[in-house]
mmCIF file of C-alpha atoms in Angstrom:
data_model
loop_
_atom_site.group_PDB
_atom_site.id
_atom_site.type_symbol
_atom_site.label_atom_id
_atom_site.label_comp_id
_atom_site.label_asym_id
_atom_site.label_seq_id
_atom_site.Cartn_x
_atom_site.Cartn_y
_atom_site.Cartn_z
ATOM 1 C CA UNK A 1 180.918 76.515 97.084
ATOM 2 C CA UNK A 2 184.404 75.889 98.847
ATOM 3 C CA UNK A 3 185.597 72.260 99.694
ATOM 4 C CA UNK A 4 185.165 70.656 102.922
ATOM 5 C CA UNK A 5 189.304 70.074 102.440
ATOM 6 C CA UNK A 6 189.802 73.763 101.922
ATOM 7 C CA UNK A 7 187.512 74.703 104.987
ATOM 8 C CA UNK A 8 189.587 72.413 107.380
ATOM 9 C CA UNK A 9 193.222 73.399 105.759
ATOM 10 C CA UNK A 10 192.374 77.102 105.798
ATOM 11 C CA UNK A 11 191.089 79.593 108.613
ATOM 12 C CA UNK A 12 187.641 81.159 108.155
ATOM 13 C CA UNK A 13 189.503 84.927 107.906
ATOM 14 C CA UNK A 14 191.610 83.472 105.059
ATOM 15 C CA UNK A 15 188.534 82.179 103.256
ATOM 16 C CA UNK A 16 186.636 85.581 103.655
ATOM 17 C CA UNK A 17 189.533 87.271 102.399
ATOM 18 C CA UNK A 18 189.736 85.351 99.337
ATOM 19 C CA UNK A 19 186.012 85.952 98.781
ATOM 20 C CA UNK A 20 186.329 89.922 99.322
ATOM 21 C CA UNK A 21 189.444 90.050 96.799
ATOM 22 C CA UNK A 22 187.721 88.246 94.142
ATOM 23 C CA UNK A 23 184.614 90.748 94.950
ATOM 24 C CA UNK A 24 186.357 93.924 94.016
ATOM 25 C CA UNK A 25 189.953 94.047 95.695
ATOM 26 C CA UNK A 26 192.532 95.173 93.343
ATOM 27 C CA UNK A 27 195.752 94.440 95.364
ATOM 28 C CA UNK A 28 198.537 92.312 93.610
ATOM 29 C CA UNK A 29 198.562 88.797 93.900
ATOM 30 C CA UNK A 30 201.581 87.157 95.414
ATOM 31 C CA UNK A 31 204.582 86.377 92.153
ATOM 32 C CA UNK A 32 205.192 83.251 93.609
ATOM 33 C CA UNK A 33 201.292 82.075 93.511
ATOM 34 C CA UNK A 34 200.898 83.375 89.747
ATOM 35 C CA UNK A 35 204.085 81.530 88.670
ATOM 36 C CA UNK A 36 202.358 78.455 90.058
ATOM 37 C CA UNK A 37 198.993 79.439 88.242
ATOM 38 C CA UNK A 38 200.698 79.681 85.109
ATOM 39 C CA UNK A 39 202.791 76.606 85.481
ATOM 40 C CA UNK A 40 199.814 74.376 86.245
ATOM 41 C CA UNK A 41 198.193 73.089 83.468
ATOM 42 C CA UNK A 42 195.450 70.505 85.401
ATOM 43 C CA UNK A 43 192.872 71.320 87.923
ATOM 44 C CA UNK A 44 194.265 69.827 91.205
ATOM 45 C CA UNK A 45 191.762 68.008 93.906
ATOM 46 C CA UNK A 46 192.931 69.902 96.954
ATOM 47 C CA UNK A 47 193.787 73.345 97.273
ATOM 48 C CA UNK A 48 197.296 74.872 97.367
ATOM 49 C CA UNK A 49 198.810 76.642 100.241
ATOM 50 C CA UNK A 50 201.729 78.933 99.044
ATOM 51 C CA UNK A 51 203.293 81.149 101.885
ATOM 52 C CA UNK A 52 200.104 81.564 103.773
ATOM 53 C CA UNK A 53 198.122 81.946 100.567
ATOM 54 C CA UNK A 54 195.115 79.899 99.779
ATOM 55 C CA UNK A 55 195.245 79.080 95.846
ATOM 56 C CA UNK A 56 192.853 77.160 93.562
ATOM 57 C CA UNK A 57 194.926 76.476 90.477
ATOM 58 C CA UNK A 58 193.313 75.891 86.893
ATOM 59 C CA UNK A 59 189.580 76.375 85.567
ATOM 60 C CA UNK A 60 187.120 75.208 88.076
ATOM 61 C CA UNK A 61 183.094 74.447 87.386
ATOM 62 C CA UNK A 62 181.578 77.144 89.539
ATOM 63 C CA UNK A 63 178.234 78.746 89.273
ATOM 64 C CA UNK A 64 178.931 81.985 87.622
ATOM 65 C CA UNK A 65 178.517 84.534 90.080
ATOM 66 C CA UNK A 66 180.683 87.724 91.335
ATOM 67 C CA UNK A 67 181.474 86.308 94.726
ATOM 68 C CA UNK A 68 183.136 83.477 92.593
ATOM 69 C CA UNK A 69 185.169 85.458 90.368
ATOM 70 C CA UNK A 70 183.646 83.613 87.469
ATOM 71 C CA UNK A 71 184.819 84.964 84.153
ATOM 72 C CA UNK A 72 182.427 86.529 82.101
ATOM 73 C CA UNK A 73 181.717 87.631 78.850
ATOM 74 C CA UNK A 74 183.435 91.108 78.068
ATOM 75 C CA UNK A 75 180.749 93.504 77.675
ATOM 76 C CA UNK A 76 181.934 94.929 74.241
ATOM 77 C CA UNK A 77 182.895 91.920 72.294
ATOM 78 C CA UNK A 78 181.313 91.012 69.348
ATOM 79 C CA UNK A 79 182.292 87.553 69.312
ATOM 80 C CA UNK A 80 180.688 85.476 71.883
ATOM 81 C CA UNK A 81 182.565 82.683 73.957
ATOM 82 C CA UNK A 82 180.828 80.181 76.318
ATOM 83 C CA UNK A 83 183.395 80.649 79.429
ATOM 84 C CA UNK A 84 180.337 81.361 81.852
ATOM 85 C CA UNK A 85 181.638 78.321 83.940
ATOM 86 C CA UNK A 86 185.386 79.638 84.301
ATOM 87 C CA UNK A 87 187.345 80.775 87.374
ATOM 88 C CA UNK A 88 190.486 81.258 88.779
ATOM 89 C CA UNK A 89 191.091 81.390 92.767
ATOM 90 C CA UNK A 90 193.297 83.235 94.840
ATOM 91 C CA UNK A 91 193.859 84.076 98.483
ATOM 92 C CA UNK A 92 194.436 87.273 100.329
ATOM 93 C CA UNK A 93 197.308 89.593 99.276
ATOM 94 C CA UNK A 94 200.324 90.932 101.434
ATOM 95 C CA UNK A 95 199.537 94.100 103.841
ATOM 96 C CA UNK A 96 200.115 97.090 101.321
ATOM 97 C CA UNK A 97 202.079 99.637 102.992
ATOM 98 C CA UNK A 98 201.700 103.119 103.196
ATOM 99 C CA UNK A 99 203.541 104.163 100.035
ATOM 100 C CA UNK A 100 202.152 101.515 98.123
ATOM 101 C CA UNK A 101 198.707 102.509 98.817
ATOM 102 C CA UNK A 102 199.322 105.998 98.053
ATOM 103 C CA UNK A 103 200.165 104.884 94.722
ATOM 104 C CA UNK A 104 197.520 102.594 94.134
ATOM 105 C CA UNK A 105 195.003 105.086 95.117
ATOM 106 C CA UNK A 106 196.627 107.610 92.659
ATOM 107 C CA UNK A 107 196.150 104.924 89.939
ATOM 108 C CA UNK A 108 192.937 103.820 91.003
ATOM 109 C CA UNK A 109 191.603 107.601 90.431
ATOM 110 C CA UNK A 110 192.970 107.873 86.880
ATOM 111 C CA UNK A 111 191.690 104.577 85.990
ATOM 112 C CA UNK A 112 188.254 105.298 87.238
ATOM 113 C CA UNK A 113 188.174 108.580 85.545
ATOM 114 C CA UNK A 114 189.182 106.752 82.338
ATOM 115 C CA UNK A 115 186.760 103.924 82.241
ATOM 116 C CA UNK A 116 183.764 106.231 82.689
ATOM 117 C CA UNK A 117 184.202 107.376 79.324
ATOM 118 C CA UNK A 118 185.603 103.874 77.676
ATOM 119 C CA UNK A 119 183.379 101.385 76.837
ATOM 120 C CA UNK A 120 185.950 100.325 74.576
ATOM 121 C CA UNK A 121 185.332 102.863 71.880
ATOM 122 C CA UNK A 122 188.581 104.399 70.678
ATOM 123 C CA UNK A 123 189.100 107.806 71.718
ATOM 124 C CA UNK A 124 190.455 109.814 68.726
ATOM 125 C CA UNK A 125 194.113 110.636 69.223
ATOM 126 C CA UNK A 126 194.623 114.108 67.375
ATOM 127 C CA UNK A 127 198.635 114.255 67.848
ATOM 128 C CA UNK A 128 201.307 111.062 68.277
ATOM 129 C CA UNK A 129 200.812 109.128 71.301
ATOM 130 C CA UNK A 130 201.778 111.343 74.486
ATOM 131 C CA UNK A 131 204.282 110.271 76.440
ATOM 132 C CA UNK A 132 202.342 111.133 79.520
ATOM 133 C CA UNK A 133 199.625 109.175 78.251
ATOM 134 C CA UNK A 134 202.046 105.973 77.750
ATOM 135 C CA UNK A 135 204.213 106.444 81.419
ATOM 136 C CA UNK A 136 200.230 106.606 83.129
ATOM 137 C CA UNK A 137 199.418 103.327 80.940
ATOM 138 C CA UNK A 138 202.536 101.559 81.650
ATOM 139 C CA UNK A 139 202.315 102.597 85.460
ATOM 140 C CA UNK A 140 198.716 101.184 85.279
ATOM 141 C CA UNK A 141 199.482 97.971 83.719
ATOM 142 C CA UNK A 142 202.655 97.517 86.322
ATOM 143 C CA UNK A 143 199.887 98.173 88.884
ATOM 144 C CA UNK A 144 197.582 95.807 87.555
ATOM 145 C CA UNK A 145 199.270 92.459 86.361
ATOM 146 C CA UNK A 146 200.610 91.685 89.665
ATOM 147 C CA UNK A 147 203.939 90.666 88.622
ATOM 148 C CA UNK A 148 202.921 89.016 85.501
ATOM 149 C CA UNK A 149 205.344 90.313 82.779
ATOM 150 C CA UNK A 150 204.243 89.193 80.039
ATOM 151 C CA UNK A 151 201.873 92.330 79.897
ATOM 152 C CA UNK A 152 204.349 94.505 80.788
ATOM 153 C CA UNK A 153 206.837 93.672 78.406
ATOM 154 C CA UNK A 154 204.203 93.273 75.370
ATOM 155 C CA UNK A 155 203.343 96.784 75.985
ATOM 156 C CA UNK A 156 206.941 97.918 75.880
ATOM 157 C CA UNK A 157 207.328 96.144 72.712
ATOM 158 C CA UNK A 158 204.651 97.980 71.157
ATOM 159 C CA UNK A 159 205.692 101.372 72.020
ATOM 160 C CA UNK A 160 208.735 100.706 70.424
ATOM 161 C CA UNK A 161 208.755 102.356 66.945
ATOM 162 C CA UNK A 162 209.354 100.095 64.195
ATOM 163 C CA UNK A 163 211.941 101.333 61.073
ATOM 164 C CA UNK A 164 209.534 101.797 57.738
ATOM 165 C CA UNK A 165 212.485 101.673 56.223
ATOM 166 C CA UNK A 166 213.055 98.084 56.737
ATOM 167 C CA UNK A 167 209.808 97.137 54.626
ATOM 168 C CA UNK A 168 210.271 94.962 52.440
ATOM 169 C CA UNK A 169 207.431 93.933 51.415
ATOM 170 C CA UNK A 170 203.573 94.941 51.069
ATOM 171 C CA UNK A 171 199.846 94.546 49.738
ATOM 172 C CA UNK A 172 197.691 96.858 50.444
ATOM 173 C CA UNK A 173 193.523 97.146 49.470
ATOM 174 C CA UNK A 174 193.230 100.710 50.916
ATOM 175 C CA UNK A 175 191.244 101.933 47.838
ATOM 176 C CA UNK A 176 188.785 99.886 48.004
ATOM 177 C CA UNK A 177 187.664 100.841 51.909
ATOM 178 C CA UNK A 178 184.988 103.362 51.291
ATOM 179 C CA UNK A 179 183.903 105.244 54.205
ATOM 180 C CA UNK A 180 183.907 103.626 57.523
ATOM 181 C CA UNK A 181 181.065 101.597 59.278
ATOM 182 C CA UNK A 182 180.757 102.616 63.236
ATOM 183 C CA UNK A 183 179.135 100.755 65.648
ATOM 184 C CA UNK A 184 176.279 102.602 67.273
ATOM 185 C CA UNK A 185 175.271 100.042 69.365
ATOM 186 C CA UNK A 186 177.749 98.285 71.862
ATOM 187 C CA UNK A 187 178.722 94.688 71.081
ATOM 188 C CA UNK A 188 177.881 94.767 67.303
ATOM 189 C CA UNK A 189 181.261 94.699 66.131
ATOM 190 C CA UNK A 190 180.954 90.882 64.705
ATOM 191 C CA UNK A 191 177.672 92.798 62.802
ATOM 192 C CA UNK A 192 179.436 95.758 61.254
ATOM 193 C CA UNK A 193 182.596 94.615 60.375
ATOM 194 C CA UNK A 194 181.114 91.458 58.561
ATOM 195 C CA UNK A 195 178.616 93.948 56.711
ATOM 196 C CA UNK A 196 181.674 96.132 56.041
ATOM 197 C CA UNK A 197 183.713 93.043 54.605
ATOM 198 C CA UNK A 198 180.820 92.305 52.158
ATOM 199 C CA UNK A 199 180.918 96.273 50.560
ATOM 200 C CA UNK A 200 184.500 95.983 50.396
ATOM 201 C CA UNK A 201 184.590 93.167 48.426
ATOM 202 C CA UNK A 202 181.864 93.957 46.031
ATOM 203 C CA UNK A 203 183.711 97.239 45.913
ATOM 204 C CA UNK A 204 186.784 95.455 44.987
ATOM 205 C CA UNK A 205 185.521 93.157 42.299
ATOM 206 C CA UNK A 206 183.068 95.921 40.727
ATOM 207 C CA UNK A 207 186.197 98.575 40.473
ATOM 208 C CA UNK A 208 189.029 95.650 39.395
ATOM 209 C CA UNK A 209 186.261 95.365 36.207
ATOM 210 C CA UNK A 210 185.029 99.067 35.610
ATOM 211 C CA UNK A 211 187.707 101.203 37.227
ATOM 212 C CA UNK A 212 188.550 103.342 40.535
ATOM 213 C CA UNK A 213 185.647 105.035 41.820
ATOM 214 C CA UNK A 214 182.933 103.164 39.341
ATOM 215 C CA UNK A 215 181.623 101.667 42.259
ATOM 216 C CA UNK A 216 178.131 103.568 43.407
ATOM 217 C CA UNK A 217 176.987 101.943 46.769
ATOM 218 C CA UNK A 218 178.239 101.992 50.181
ATOM 219 C CA UNK A 219 176.861 99.774 53.161
ATOM 220 C CA UNK A 220 173.733 100.620 55.328
ATOM 221 C CA UNK A 221 173.978 100.878 59.010
ATOM 222 C CA UNK A 222 173.124 97.349 59.424
ATOM 223 C CA UNK A 223 169.982 98.008 61.971
ATOM 224 C CA UNK A 224 167.731 95.080 60.417
ATOM 225 C CA UNK A 225 170.555 92.631 60.247
ATOM 226 C CA UNK A 226 171.110 93.352 64.077
ATOM 227 C CA UNK A 227 167.551 92.671 64.550
ATOM 228 C CA UNK A 228 167.319 89.366 62.624
ATOM 229 C CA UNK A 229 170.394 88.588 64.479
ATOM 230 C CA UNK A 230 168.776 89.391 67.799
ATOM 231 C CA UNK A 231 165.164 87.804 67.026
ATOM 232 C CA UNK A 232 167.576 84.320 65.870
ATOM 233 C CA UNK A 233 169.544 84.373 69.132
ATOM 234 C CA UNK A 234 172.833 84.831 67.015
ATOM 235 C CA UNK A 235 173.470 88.158 68.666
ATOM 236 C CA UNK A 236 172.630 89.132 72.541
ATOM 237 C CA UNK A 237 173.353 92.368 73.837
ATOM 238 C CA UNK A 238 176.591 92.571 76.199
ATOM 239 C CA UNK A 239 177.465 89.002 74.470
ATOM 240 C CA UNK A 240 177.957 89.763 70.976
ATOM 241 C CA UNK A 241 177.735 87.478 68.199
ATOM 242 C CA UNK A 242 180.175 84.828 66.260
ATOM 243 C CA UNK A 243 181.241 86.104 62.710
ATOM 244 C CA UNK A 244 180.236 82.939 61.157
ATOM 245 C CA UNK A 245 176.877 82.710 61.855
ATOM 246 C CA UNK A 246 176.556 86.567 61.510
ATOM 247 C CA UNK A 247 177.794 86.029 57.373
ATOM 248 C CA UNK A 248 175.297 83.090 57.585
ATOM 249 C CA UNK A 249 172.424 85.364 58.476
ATOM 250 C CA UNK A 250 173.384 88.173 55.833
ATOM 251 C CA UNK A 251 173.264 85.192 53.315
ATOM 252 C CA UNK A 252 169.884 84.378 54.542
ATOM 253 C CA UNK A 253 168.734 87.724 54.323
ATOM 254 C CA UNK A 254 169.775 87.831 50.747
ATOM 255 C CA UNK A 255 173.066 90.010 51.619
ATOM 256 C CA UNK A 256 173.889 93.400 52.952
ATOM 257 C CA UNK A 257 171.482 96.284 52.624
ATOM 258 C CA UNK A 258 172.944 99.703 50.825
ATOM 259 C CA UNK A 259 172.047 102.990 51.685
ATOM 260 C CA UNK A 260 169.416 104.605 49.302
ATOM 261 C CA UNK A 261 171.997 106.308 46.486
ATOM 262 C CA UNK A 262 171.112 107.337 43.383
ATOM 263 C CA UNK A 263 170.448 105.251 40.679
ATOM 264 C CA UNK A 264 172.057 102.684 39.367
ATOM 265 C CA UNK A 265 172.893 101.476 43.212
ATOM 266 C CA UNK A 266 172.037 98.423 43.957
ATOM 267 C CA UNK A 267 169.578 97.360 47.181
ATOM 268 C CA UNK A 268 171.466 94.259 48.558
ATOM 269 C CA UNK A 269 174.837 92.995 48.066
ATOM 270 C CA UNK A 270 175.160 89.081 48.017
ATOM 271 C CA UNK A 271 177.260 87.069 49.802
ATOM 272 C CA UNK A 272 178.409 83.745 47.731
ATOM 273 C CA UNK A 273 180.832 81.726 50.308
ATOM 274 C CA UNK A 274 182.419 82.013 53.302
ATOM 275 C CA UNK A 275 185.520 80.185 55.313
ATOM 276 C CA UNK A 276 186.843 80.353 58.870
ATOM 277 C CA UNK A 277 190.340 79.831 59.860
ATOM 278 C CA UNK A 278 191.630 79.623 62.904
ATOM 279 C CA UNK A 279 195.169 79.654 64.448
ATOM 280 C CA UNK A 280 194.610 76.329 65.846
ATOM 281 C CA UNK A 281 193.299 74.582 63.523
ATOM 282 C CA UNK A 282 194.595 72.967 60.050
ATOM 283 C CA UNK A 283 197.592 74.557 58.918
ATOM 284 C CA UNK A 284 197.147 77.271 61.392
ATOM 285 C CA UNK A 285 197.401 81.237 61.245
ATOM 286 C CA UNK A 286 200.922 81.434 60.063
ATOM 287 C CA UNK A 287 202.818 84.664 58.951
ATOM 288 C CA UNK A 288 202.631 82.923 55.532
ATOM 289 C CA UNK A 289 199.032 82.160 55.409
ATOM 290 C CA UNK A 290 197.701 85.256 56.539
ATOM 291 C CA UNK A 291 199.818 87.145 53.345
ATOM 292 C CA UNK A 292 198.504 84.416 51.164
ATOM 293 C CA UNK A 293 194.798 85.388 52.125
ATOM 294 C CA UNK A 294 195.019 88.500 51.875
ATOM 295 C CA UNK A 295 197.191 88.342 48.359
ATOM 296 C CA UNK A 296 194.402 85.518 46.972
ATOM 297 C CA UNK A 297 191.173 86.975 48.531
ATOM 298 C CA UNK A 298 191.489 90.219 49.642
ATOM 299 C CA UNK A 299 190.342 92.120 52.694
ATOM 300 C CA UNK A 300 188.713 89.584 55.189
ATOM 301 C CA UNK A 301 187.170 90.190 58.977
ATOM 302 C CA UNK A 302 189.750 89.206 61.718
ATOM 303 C CA UNK A 303 189.053 88.765 65.400
ATOM 304 C CA UNK A 304 191.519 89.699 67.894
ATOM 305 C CA UNK A 305 192.142 89.911 71.668
ATOM 306 C CA UNK A 306 192.373 93.801 72.932
ATOM 307 C CA UNK A 307 193.540 95.012 75.789
ATOM 308 C CA UNK A 308 193.517 98.579 77.650
ATOM 309 C CA UNK A 309 196.298 100.104 75.748
ATOM 310 C CA UNK A 310 194.829 99.059 72.617
ATOM 311 C CA UNK A 311 193.020 102.640 72.259
ATOM 312 C CA UNK A 312 196.129 104.558 72.027
ATOM 313 C CA UNK A 313 197.064 103.132 68.275
ATOM 314 C CA UNK A 314 195.999 105.183 65.418
ATOM 315 C CA UNK A 315 197.814 104.551 62.168
ATOM 316 C CA UNK A 316 196.935 107.918 60.832
ATOM 317 C CA UNK A 317 199.289 109.610 63.826
ATOM 318 C CA UNK A 318 201.637 106.356 64.112
ATOM 319 C CA UNK A 319 202.191 104.317 61.071
ATOM 320 C CA UNK A 320 205.093 103.053 63.152
ATOM 321 C CA UNK A 321 203.773 101.595 66.355
ATOM 322 C CA UNK A 322 202.267 98.154 65.947
ATOM 323 C CA UNK A 323 199.714 96.346 68.606
ATOM 324 C CA UNK A 324 200.616 93.312 70.582
ATOM 325 C CA UNK A 325 198.362 92.399 73.282
ATOM 326 C CA UNK A 326 200.753 90.130 75.446
ATOM 327 C CA UNK A 327 198.432 87.168 75.455
ATOM 328 C CA UNK A 328 196.947 86.220 71.969
ATOM 329 C CA UNK A 329 196.546 82.584 71.348
ATOM 330 C CA UNK A 330 196.426 81.536 74.831
ATOM 331 C CA UNK A 331 193.254 81.186 76.405
ATOM 332 C CA UNK A 332 194.862 81.193 80.131
ATOM 333 C CA UNK A 333 196.488 84.356 79.389
ATOM 334 C CA UNK A 334 193.191 85.629 78.343
ATOM 335 C CA UNK A 335 191.732 84.421 81.611
ATOM 336 C CA UNK A 336 194.403 85.962 83.273
ATOM 337 C CA UNK A 337 194.224 89.633 81.717
ATOM 338 C CA UNK A 338 190.499 89.647 82.628
ATOM 339 C CA UNK A 339 191.387 88.845 86.126
ATOM 340 C CA UNK A 340 193.988 91.471 85.978
ATOM 341 C CA UNK A 341 192.503 94.335 84.240
ATOM 342 C CA UNK A 342 188.291 93.661 84.712
ATOM 343 C CA UNK A 343 186.412 92.009 82.069
ATOM 344 C CA UNK A 344 185.050 95.329 80.333
ATOM 345 C CA UNK A 345 188.589 96.447 79.159
ATOM 346 C CA UNK A 346 189.506 93.243 77.424
ATOM 347 C CA UNK A 347 187.919 90.647 74.970
ATOM 348 C CA UNK A 348 187.640 89.358 71.554
ATOM 349 C CA UNK A 349 187.053 91.820 68.928
ATOM 350 C CA UNK A 350 186.271 91.975 65.219
ATOM 351 C CA UNK A 351 187.692 94.326 62.609
ATOM 352 C CA UNK A 352 188.197 94.376 58.919
ATOM 353 C CA UNK A 353 191.684 93.476 57.739
ATOM 354 C CA UNK A 354 192.772 95.187 54.655
ATOM 355 C CA UNK A 355 196.573 95.302 54.637
ATOM 356 C CA UNK A 356 200.064 93.726 55.190
ATOM 357 C CA UNK A 357 203.645 94.915 55.421
ATOM 358 C CA UNK A 358 206.687 92.963 56.095
ATOM 359 C CA UNK A 359 209.318 94.530 58.173
ATOM 360 C CA UNK A 360 212.324 93.686 59.423
ATOM 361 C CA UNK A 361 210.857 90.207 59.112
ATOM 362 C CA UNK A 362 207.872 90.552 60.706
ATOM 363 C CA UNK A 363 204.395 90.524 59.249
ATOM 364 C CA UNK A 364 202.117 93.614 60.150
ATOM 365 C CA UNK A 365 198.363 93.459 59.484
ATOM 366 C CA UNK A 366 196.588 97.031 59.149
ATOM 367 C CA UNK A 367 193.099 97.034 60.096
ATOM 368 C CA UNK A 368 189.678 99.222 59.727
ATOM 369 C CA UNK A 369 188.027 99.254 63.198
ATOM 370 C CA UNK A 370 184.262 100.276 63.518
ATOM 371 C CA UNK A 371 184.758 102.432 67.140
ATOM 372 C CA UNK A 372 184.529 105.793 65.527
ATOM 373 C CA UNK A 373 183.545 107.582 62.018
ATOM 374 C CA UNK A 374 187.300 107.595 61.121
ATOM 375 C CA UNK A 375 187.780 103.823 62.006
ATOM 376 C CA UNK A 376 190.626 104.172 63.099
ATOM 377 C CA UNK A 377 193.014 102.571 61.226
ATOM 378 C CA UNK A 378 195.901 100.488 63.307
ATOM 379 C CA UNK A 379 198.476 98.457 62.679
ATOM 380 C CA UNK A 380 198.469 95.250 64.382
ATOM 381 C CA UNK A 381 201.175 92.063 64.856
ATOM 382 C CA UNK A 382 200.026 89.185 62.839
ATOM 383 C CA UNK A 383 200.251 86.894 65.539
ATOM 384 C CA UNK A 384 197.239 88.658 67.341
ATOM 385 C CA UNK A 385 194.625 87.267 64.597
ATOM 386 C CA UNK A 386 192.719 84.458 66.488
ATOM 387 C CA UNK A 387 190.802 83.776 63.571
ATOM 388 C CA UNK A 388 189.882 85.210 60.368
ATOM 389 C CA UNK A 389 186.797 84.914 57.867
ATOM 390 C CA UNK A 390 187.161 85.085 54.164
ATOM 391 C CA UNK A 391 184.428 86.012 52.210
ATOM 392 C CA UNK A 392 183.869 85.688 48.157
ATOM 393 C CA UNK A 393 181.098 87.738 46.275
ATOM 394 C CA UNK A 394 179.408 87.492 42.695
ATOM 395 C CA UNK A 395 180.703 90.213 40.755
ATOM 396 C CA UNK A 396 177.758 92.784 40.052
ATOM 397 C CA UNK A 397 177.515 93.187 36.066
ATOM 398 C CA UNK A 398 177.732 96.564 35.129
ATOM 399 C CA UNK A 399 174.824 98.682 36.533
ATOM 400 C CA UNK A 400 173.886 100.872 33.727
ATOM 401 C CA UNK A 401 170.285 101.530 32.859
ATOM 402 C CA UNK A 402 169.719 98.701 35.039
ATOM 403 C CA UNK A 403 166.513 99.374 37.101
ATOM 404 C CA UNK A 404 166.816 98.353 41.215
ATOM 405 C CA UNK A 405 164.566 98.858 44.150
ATOM 406 C CA UNK A 406 165.540 101.161 46.535
ATOM 407 C CA UNK A 407 164.646 101.369 50.327
ATOM 408 C CA UNK A 408 162.871 103.818 51.817
ATOM 409 C CA UNK A 409 165.051 106.851 53.012
ATOM 410 C CA UNK A 410 166.273 106.270 56.448
ATOM 411 C CA UNK A 411 165.316 102.804 56.780
ATOM 412 C CA UNK A 412 168.187 100.300 57.111
#
């Protein structure tokens, strides 16, 4: 419900337009209003009237209803985030001229066709990113970002190919990855990436001692883990789960389950301990710290913020492109990205980080995604990591003639 002061300040038509805009209109915001929104850090007691536009600044506790534009959880995320009470209000946009209306119509048609098949599952790019896709995406970002240049700047930066001759240092655990583990149920990236990380850490420990290719195990599709997380309310459909809670559940279940591989493959891969590292806690996640974690602890689970152009990146085809979101580690910009692009196209996502390189003084992180049977793998800038979870495991003794219990075939 709007404050009484707001009702007295503006006409009923302005208020009606304000609500209809948040319910579905894609018209761009006035730049002056957006700039003021970005600069404001507190919630004022009165709404602001700027050039005829009614603007409520800051975050306001409001019912989580579409009419009030509440910021809902992204439907594809694997990390839950309690933001259902946050909302941003903006008044009506300027009239749309005929030529702008035509451009927006073309863009809307393009985006509608794209989003129908898009559940944030990366579509395989058989070739390098096509220029027409890049330009279409750029026009779409410009139309949707309402004059907020950080998103367009981030995309343009993404499309600049780095010079791989300038790589001065790198470290990779690619040899321990095994086969990618794919999400088969939406919103389970935290569950899948945690399971995969346990498998990779066990393979790393075992093959370091017994040789490359000696580890006979692959993690099974985590259906039982997902059911356990659901029953204990660790994971919720359309919301996801927190990585730390998922790892706790893996420990409680005795480890990550493996496929029914031939002997002497073990049944479970146990977790000894885990640790959470956030960018805004303690020493943070600086470039040096992230590189140190990979050097000393091996592959870990990373949580990043993804935007619509995230799908364009695939290091198999474009090793010299590095993903940036333009709103990493900024809650305000992340809320704005939801407002601009829609909650189904942005949000937190969990992946496996297994390699880094230092190129022209910048730290890039190589990730294994869980959207397809191939991953895919992508390069991201280190500052995209909101938090990481490192895992330690007990090295399994040489399997030799060890007798192992196996799950029934097809049960996981």
